[in-house]
Tab-separated table of C-alpha atoms and ligand atoms in Angstrom:
chain	number	residue	atom	x	y	z
A	1	MET	CA	97.772	89.874	98.771
A	2	PRO	CA	94.366	87.880	98.846
A	3	GLU	CA	93.938	85.493	101.994
A	4	LEU	CA	91.192	83.371	102.734
A	5	PRO	CA	88.404	85.526	103.580
A	6	GLU	CA	89.282	87.543	99.672
A	7	VAL	CA	89.163	84.053	98.203
A	8	GLU	CA	86.104	82.637	99.625
A	9	THR	CA	84.680	86.071	98.108
A	10	VAL	CA	86.288	84.838	95.296
A	11	ARG	CA	85.231	80.983	95.150
A	12	SER	CA	81.208	81.890	96.136
A	13	GLY	CA	81.040	84.786	93.074
A	14	LEU	CA	82.149	82.038	90.158
A	15	ALA	CA	79.987	79.478	92.416
A	16	ARG	CA	76.842	81.688	91.332
A	17	TRP	CA	77.423	81.750	87.892
A	18	LEU	CA	80.133	78.859	86.888
A	19	PRO	CA	77.991	75.787	87.618
A	20	GLY	CA	76.194	73.720	85.205
A	21	LYS	CA	78.396	75.768	82.258
A	22	LYS	CA	80.346	74.042	79.589
A	23	ILE	CA	83.972	74.863	78.881
A	24	ALA	CA	83.855	75.277	75.345
A	25	HIS	CA	87.596	77.123	74.760
A	26	ILE	CA	90.574	78.373	76.383
A	27	GLU	CA	92.750	81.181	75.184
A	28	VAL	CA	96.212	81.244	77.072
A	29	VAL	CA	96.803	85.313	76.346
A	30	HIS	CA	100.009	85.464	78.128
A	31	LYS	CA	101.729	82.280	79.402
A	32	GLY	CA	102.535	83.936	82.985
A	33	GLY	CA	99.048	82.879	83.938
A	34	ASN	CA	100.053	78.880	83.277
A	35	ARG	CA	103.234	79.094	84.930
A	36	GLN	CA	102.921	75.734	86.941
A	37	SER	CA	103.862	72.799	85.412
A	38	SER	CA	101.447	70.368	84.593
A	39	ASP	CA	101.415	67.345	81.899
A	40	ARG	CA	98.263	67.743	80.629
A	41	PRO	CA	97.414	70.826	78.701
A	42	PHE	CA	94.312	72.660	78.988
A	43	SER	CA	92.448	70.965	76.305
A	44	ALA	CA	92.212	67.914	78.494
A	45	ILE	CA	89.336	69.446	79.864
A	46	LEU	CA	87.357	71.006	76.779
A	47	GLY	CA	83.725	70.132	77.181
A	48	ALA	CA	83.265	69.446	80.542
A	49	THR	CA	80.690	70.678	82.480
A	50	ILE	CA	81.210	72.599	85.677
A	51	VAL	CA	79.992	71.214	88.967
A	52	ASP	CA	81.465	73.348	91.468
A	53	ILE	CA	83.971	75.628	92.591
A	54	LYS	CA	85.312	74.419	95.669
A	55	ARG	CA	88.438	76.247	98.262
A	56	ARG	CA	91.031	74.752	100.918
A	57	GLY	CA	92.990	77.708	102.267
A	58	LYS	CA	93.408	79.689	99.269
A	59	PHE	CA	93.840	77.458	96.871
A	60	LEU	CA	90.667	77.287	94.271
A	61	TRP	CA	89.629	74.293	92.152
A	62	PHE	CA	87.197	73.973	89.451
A	63	VAL	CA	84.858	70.764	90.098
A	64	LEU	CA	84.670	69.086	86.537
A	65	ASP	CA	82.499	66.146	85.490
A	66	CYS	CA	85.931	64.236	84.041
A	67	ASP	CA	88.820	62.999	85.731
A	68	CYS	CA	91.092	66.185	85.871
A	69	ALA	CA	90.240	69.648	88.127
A	70	LEU	CA	91.399	73.475	86.555
A	71	VAL	CA	93.023	75.299	89.701
A	72	GLY	CA	94.550	77.876	90.590
A	73	HIS	CA	95.857	80.578	92.755
A	74	LEU	CA	95.372	84.174	93.079
A	75	GLY	CA	99.586	84.839	94.008
A	76	MET	CA	99.747	88.727	95.089
A	77	SER	CA	97.177	90.552	92.524
A	78	GLY	CA	94.845	87.493	90.839
A	79	GLN	CA	91.271	88.210	89.926
A	80	MET	CA	88.898	86.163	88.541
A	81	LEU	CA	86.272	88.154	86.603
A	82	ILE	CA	83.548	87.368	84.588
A	83	ARG	CA	83.295	89.986	81.981
A	84	PRO	CA	81.421	90.816	79.055
A	85	LYS	CA	82.920	89.269	75.835
A	86	THR	CA	82.607	92.407	74.033
A	87	SER	CA	84.509	94.559	76.987
A	88	PRO	CA	87.885	95.035	76.228
A	89	ASP	CA	90.657	92.860	77.295
A	90	GLU	CA	92.387	93.865	80.161
A	91	LYS	CA	96.098	95.215	80.014
A	92	HIS	CA	97.140	92.025	82.349
A	93	LEU	CA	94.566	89.412	80.887
A	94	ARG	CA	96.554	85.940	81.396
A	95	ILE	CA	93.894	83.513	80.394
A	96	ARG	CA	90.317	83.760	78.834
A	97	ILE	CA	87.786	80.346	79.356
A	98	ASP	CA	84.871	81.072	77.396
A	99	CYS	CA	81.788	78.702	79.459
A	100	GLY	CA	79.142	78.531	76.492
A	101	ASP	CA	77.445	81.681	77.514
A	102	ARG	CA	76.700	83.907	74.821
A	103	LYS	CA	77.605	87.054	76.732
A	104	ARG	CA	79.741	86.328	79.230
A	105	GLU	CA	83.527	84.908	79.778
A	106	LEU	CA	85.900	84.319	82.713
A	107	ARG	CA	88.731	85.769	82.796
A	108	PHE	CA	91.931	85.509	84.742
A	109	VAL	CA	94.005	88.800	85.091
A	110	ASP	CA	96.869	88.786	87.278
A	111	GLN	CA	98.874	91.848	87.132
A	112	ARG	CA	102.200	90.597	88.869
A	113	THR	CA	101.721	86.856	87.272
A	114	PHE	CA	102.165	85.146	90.716
A	115	GLY	CA	98.985	83.706	90.317
A	116	TRP	CA	98.445	80.811	87.901
A	117	MET	CA	96.001	78.115	85.937
A	118	ALA	CA	96.519	74.551	85.468
A	119	ILE	CA	94.679	71.271	84.969
A	120	ASP	CA	95.307	68.737	87.878
A	121	GLU	CA	94.571	65.175	88.606
A	122	LEU	CA	92.254	64.086	91.207
A	123	VAL	CA	93.069	61.831	93.880
A	124	SER	CA	91.230	60.185	96.276
A	125	THR	CA	91.944	61.019	99.919
A	126	ASP	CA	90.048	60.155	103.453
A	127	LEU	CA	87.974	63.406	102.419
A	128	GLY	CA	86.955	62.799	98.888
A	129	GLU	CA	88.626	63.761	96.069
A	130	ILE	CA	90.878	66.561	95.793
A	131	PRO	CA	93.508	67.893	93.531
A	132	ARG	CA	96.743	66.145	93.548
A	133	SER	CA	98.981	69.180	94.099
A	134	PHE	CA	96.928	70.675	96.935
A	135	GLN	CA	97.061	67.519	98.996
A	136	ARG	CA	99.814	68.566	101.242
A	137	ILE	CA	97.601	71.930	102.091
A	138	ALA	CA	96.655	71.981	105.343
A	139	LEU	CA	92.593	72.733	105.843
A	140	ASP	CA	91.503	75.822	106.709
A	141	ILE	CA	89.577	76.658	109.660
A	142	PHE	CA	86.462	76.591	108.036
A	143	ASP	CA	86.409	73.088	107.012
A	144	PRO	CA	83.881	71.198	108.354
A	145	ASN	CA	86.688	68.351	108.820
A	146	PHE	CA	88.967	70.879	110.534
A	147	ASP	CA	90.117	68.979	113.675
A	148	ARG	CA	90.433	71.460	116.308
A	149	THR	CA	91.896	69.430	118.658
A	150	ALA	CA	94.593	67.770	116.726
A	151	VAL	CA	95.363	71.407	115.347
A	152	ILE	CA	96.295	72.904	118.568
A	153	ALA	CA	98.474	69.685	119.505
A	154	ARG	CA	100.633	70.459	116.631
A	155	ILE	CA	100.797	74.315	117.139
A	156	ARG	CA	101.779	73.849	120.762
A	157	ARG	CA	104.848	71.512	119.356
A	158	SER	CA	106.538	73.953	117.733
A	159	LYS	CA	109.433	75.625	118.548
A	160	SER	CA	108.836	78.832	115.980
A	161	GLN	CA	107.117	81.692	116.660
A	162	ILE	CA	103.730	81.713	116.665
A	163	LYS	CA	102.981	84.019	113.897
A	164	LYS	CA	105.055	81.853	111.710
A	165	VAL	CA	103.237	78.811	112.481
A	166	LEU	CA	100.205	80.627	111.960
A	167	LEU	CA	101.234	81.042	108.244
A	168	ASP	CA	102.247	77.569	107.649
A	169	GLN	CA	100.018	76.183	105.345
A	170	GLY	CA	100.892	72.982	106.083
A	171	ILE	CA	99.426	73.228	109.443
A	172	ILE	CA	96.353	75.741	108.620
A	173	SER	CA	95.576	76.870	105.281
A	174	GLY	CA	94.570	80.550	104.090
A	175	ILE	CA	96.395	82.623	106.793
A	176	GLY	CA	98.436	85.256	105.599
A	177	ASN	CA	100.243	88.482	107.202
A	178	ILE	CA	97.191	90.608	107.311
A	179	TYR	CA	95.038	87.966	109.134
A	180	ALA	CA	97.431	86.634	111.692
A	181	ASP	CA	98.424	90.262	112.661
A	182	GLU	CA	94.674	90.696	113.258
A	183	ALA	CA	94.131	87.620	115.353
A	184	LEU	CA	96.736	87.784	117.347
A	185	TRP	CA	95.688	91.054	118.548
A	186	LEU	CA	92.703	89.983	119.337
A	187	ALA	CA	94.077	87.291	120.908
A	188	LYS	CA	96.326	89.565	123.153
A	189	ILE	CA	99.122	87.463	121.863
A	190	HIS	CA	102.617	88.688	120.737
A	191	PRO	CA	103.429	87.456	117.619
A	192	GLU	CA	107.201	86.962	118.417
A	193	ARG	CA	106.035	84.144	121.185
A	194	GLN	CA	107.097	80.658	121.009
A	195	ALA	CA	103.933	78.484	119.666
A	196	GLU	CA	105.385	75.626	122.030
A	197	LEU	CA	105.371	77.452	125.106
A	198	LEU	CA	101.844	78.989	124.704
A	199	SER	CA	99.025	77.642	127.078
A	200	GLU	CA	96.463	75.297	125.686
A	201	SER	CA	93.958	78.265	126.135
A	202	GLU	CA	95.768	80.480	124.767
A	203	VAL	CA	96.227	78.467	121.114
A	204	ARG	CA	92.609	77.666	121.778
A	205	ALA	CA	92.060	81.680	121.917
A	206	ILE	CA	94.326	82.110	119.067
A	207	LEU	CA	91.973	79.961	116.838
A	208	ARG	CA	88.714	81.415	117.990
A	209	ALA	CA	90.194	85.266	116.877
A	210	VAL	CA	91.326	83.964	113.478
A	211	ARG	CA	87.993	82.401	112.575
A	212	GLN	CA	86.145	85.760	114.219
A	213	VAL	CA	88.267	88.133	111.785
A	214	MET	CA	88.124	85.886	108.678
A	215	LYS	CA	84.755	85.656	109.563
A	216	ARG	CA	83.610	88.955	109.466
A	217	ALA	CA	85.811	89.786	106.376
A	218	ILE	CA	83.687	87.225	104.558
A	219	SER	CA	81.059	89.044	105.400
A	220	ARG	CA	81.959	92.280	104.189
A	221	GLY	CA	83.499	90.874	101.145
A	222	GLY	CA	87.012	90.756	102.217
A	223	THR	CA	89.776	93.137	103.150
A	224	SER	CA	90.172	96.428	101.244
A	225	PHE	CA	93.478	98.247	100.938
A	226	ASP	CA	95.009	96.863	98.350
A	227	ASP	CA	93.061	98.085	95.188
A	228	LEU	CA	94.419	95.199	92.657
A	229	TYR	CA	91.950	93.520	94.470
A	230	ILE	CA	88.346	93.666	92.859
A	231	ASN	CA	85.834	90.715	93.047
A	232	VAL	CA	84.042	88.841	90.574
A	233	ASN	CA	82.304	90.927	88.736
A	234	GLY	CA	85.295	93.534	88.655
A	235	GLU	CA	83.421	95.758	91.141
A	236	SER	CA	85.859	96.833	94.054
A	237	GLY	CA	84.217	95.604	97.069
A	238	TYR	CA	86.940	95.904	99.970
A	239	PHE	CA	86.462	99.325	101.507
A	240	ASP	CA	84.971	98.672	104.840
A	241	ILE	CA	86.780	96.130	107.140
A	242	SER	CA	88.591	98.224	109.965
A	243	LEU	CA	91.582	96.517	110.648
A	244	ASN	CA	93.095	96.947	113.699
A	245	VAL	CA	96.690	96.689	114.219
A	246	TYR	CA	97.875	95.792	110.384
A	247	GLY	CA	98.698	98.963	108.414
A	248	ARG	CA	98.136	100.681	111.594
A	249	GLU	CA	101.533	101.771	112.628
A	250	GLY	CA	101.820	104.598	115.455
A	251	GLU	CA	98.247	104.683	115.676
A	252	THR	CA	96.281	104.261	119.122
A	253	CYS	CA	95.492	100.638	119.854
A	254	ARG	CA	91.725	100.586	119.617
A	255	ARG	CA	91.556	98.822	123.186
A	256	CYS	CA	93.779	100.606	125.567
A	257	ARG	CA	95.097	103.550	123.696
A	258	GLU	CA	98.869	102.583	123.064
A	259	ARG	CA	100.524	103.258	119.874
A	260	ILE	CA	100.781	100.146	117.505
A	261	ARG	CA	104.115	99.075	116.398
A	262	ARG	CA	105.446	97.961	113.442
A	263	ILE	CA	108.574	95.434	113.581
A	264	ALA	CA	110.700	93.297	110.810
A	265	PHE	CA	108.783	90.025	110.154
A	266	THR	CA	110.864	87.568	107.425
A	267	ASN	CA	110.961	90.093	104.697
A	268	ARG	CA	107.632	91.677	105.915
A	269	SER	CA	106.482	93.621	109.388
A	270	SER	CA	104.640	92.509	112.341
A	271	HIS	CA	101.913	94.897	113.558
A	272	PHE	CA	101.019	95.001	117.130
A	273	CYS	CA	100.526	96.439	120.800
A	274	PRO	CA	102.929	96.310	122.956
A	275	ARG	CA	100.442	96.846	126.053
A	276	CYS	CA	97.866	94.333	124.683
A	277	GLN	CA	100.367	91.580	123.427
A	278	LYS	CA	103.370	91.098	126.136
A	279	PRO	CA	106.347	90.306	124.518
A	280	PRO	CA	107.496	86.804	125.535
A	281	ARG	CA	109.952	86.417	128.431
A	282	ASN	CA	113.461	86.276	126.639
A	283	LYS	CA	112.602	89.010	124.709
A	284	VAL	CA	112.477	91.182	128.085
A	285	ALA	CA	115.422	89.735	129.062
A	286	GLN	CA	117.399	90.628	125.757
A	287	LYS	CA	116.582	94.026	126.404
A	288	ARG	CA	119.523	96.539	126.460
A	289	PRO	CA	119.948	97.456	130.017
A	290	ILE	CA	119.725	101.558	129.742
A	291	THR	CA	123.314	102.745	130.399
A	292	ARG	CA	123.123	105.461	132.950
A	293	VAL	CA	125.399	108.529	130.675
A	294	ARG	CA	127.343	110.623	133.554
A	295	ARG	CA	127.154	113.977	132.941
A	296	ALA	CA	130.314	115.308	132.393
A	297	THR	CA	132.474	117.668	134.704
A	298	HIS	CA	133.937	119.930	134.214
B	1	ZN	ZN1	96.569	97.651	123.451
């Protein structure tokens, strides 16, 4: 599932080609691509010029020279591809956008239909204009206005487990299961530790780690294991990032050689090193005492 680094890779790819182009035609090939309810039809942006492509967390929007924006989310498997008009339609093509280019067009392809594109109106905020539906999404860690001190304080007020807090898009956006596991391993914090019991320096270390793992992934073009995930030109460029814990259950920790463990986390999993990432104290106390099996004497 695409997280911030993958979406950023898509955004920067789109931003190299789209600005300056005019939206000439939008065809909803399959309505699965337009799930989000919106009062405004796609025709509202016909003729508008694309000014920029922006991102907050995992959400993308096309800044247009009109009073609304084209917004989108890749969901689990969405791709935004810039394809030659002559190339055959992808099996899971949802939306086709003609940007007035003679040779190429933008295609939104999504196998699992959790992704969407829609028209949204813009609202003015202290940080400039943003699409209305993105108002509640917190700033991501790369946003120049990201308020580290406020976010640290907010995390430390939470009674939830730290991993759950990291995935809360209302606190920090853009972090998903993979980068949460990777960042917590790097910061040596167990995913089940209660956020309000973490010290300020531990939370600071976690945020530093989030930034570091995501920055590394962006510089390599996102993660790899999901072969549904293809970059903007349709080339798969996501095979060279090495993950330290995610998907490495049973393999050795690259720091201490202990075996990486996987535990259930909501309907997914958490991966961690049981030696580098010490479990929360209450967990230790909850551990069942070892019961001695008395040898039967006959
Ligand atoms: Zn370790």
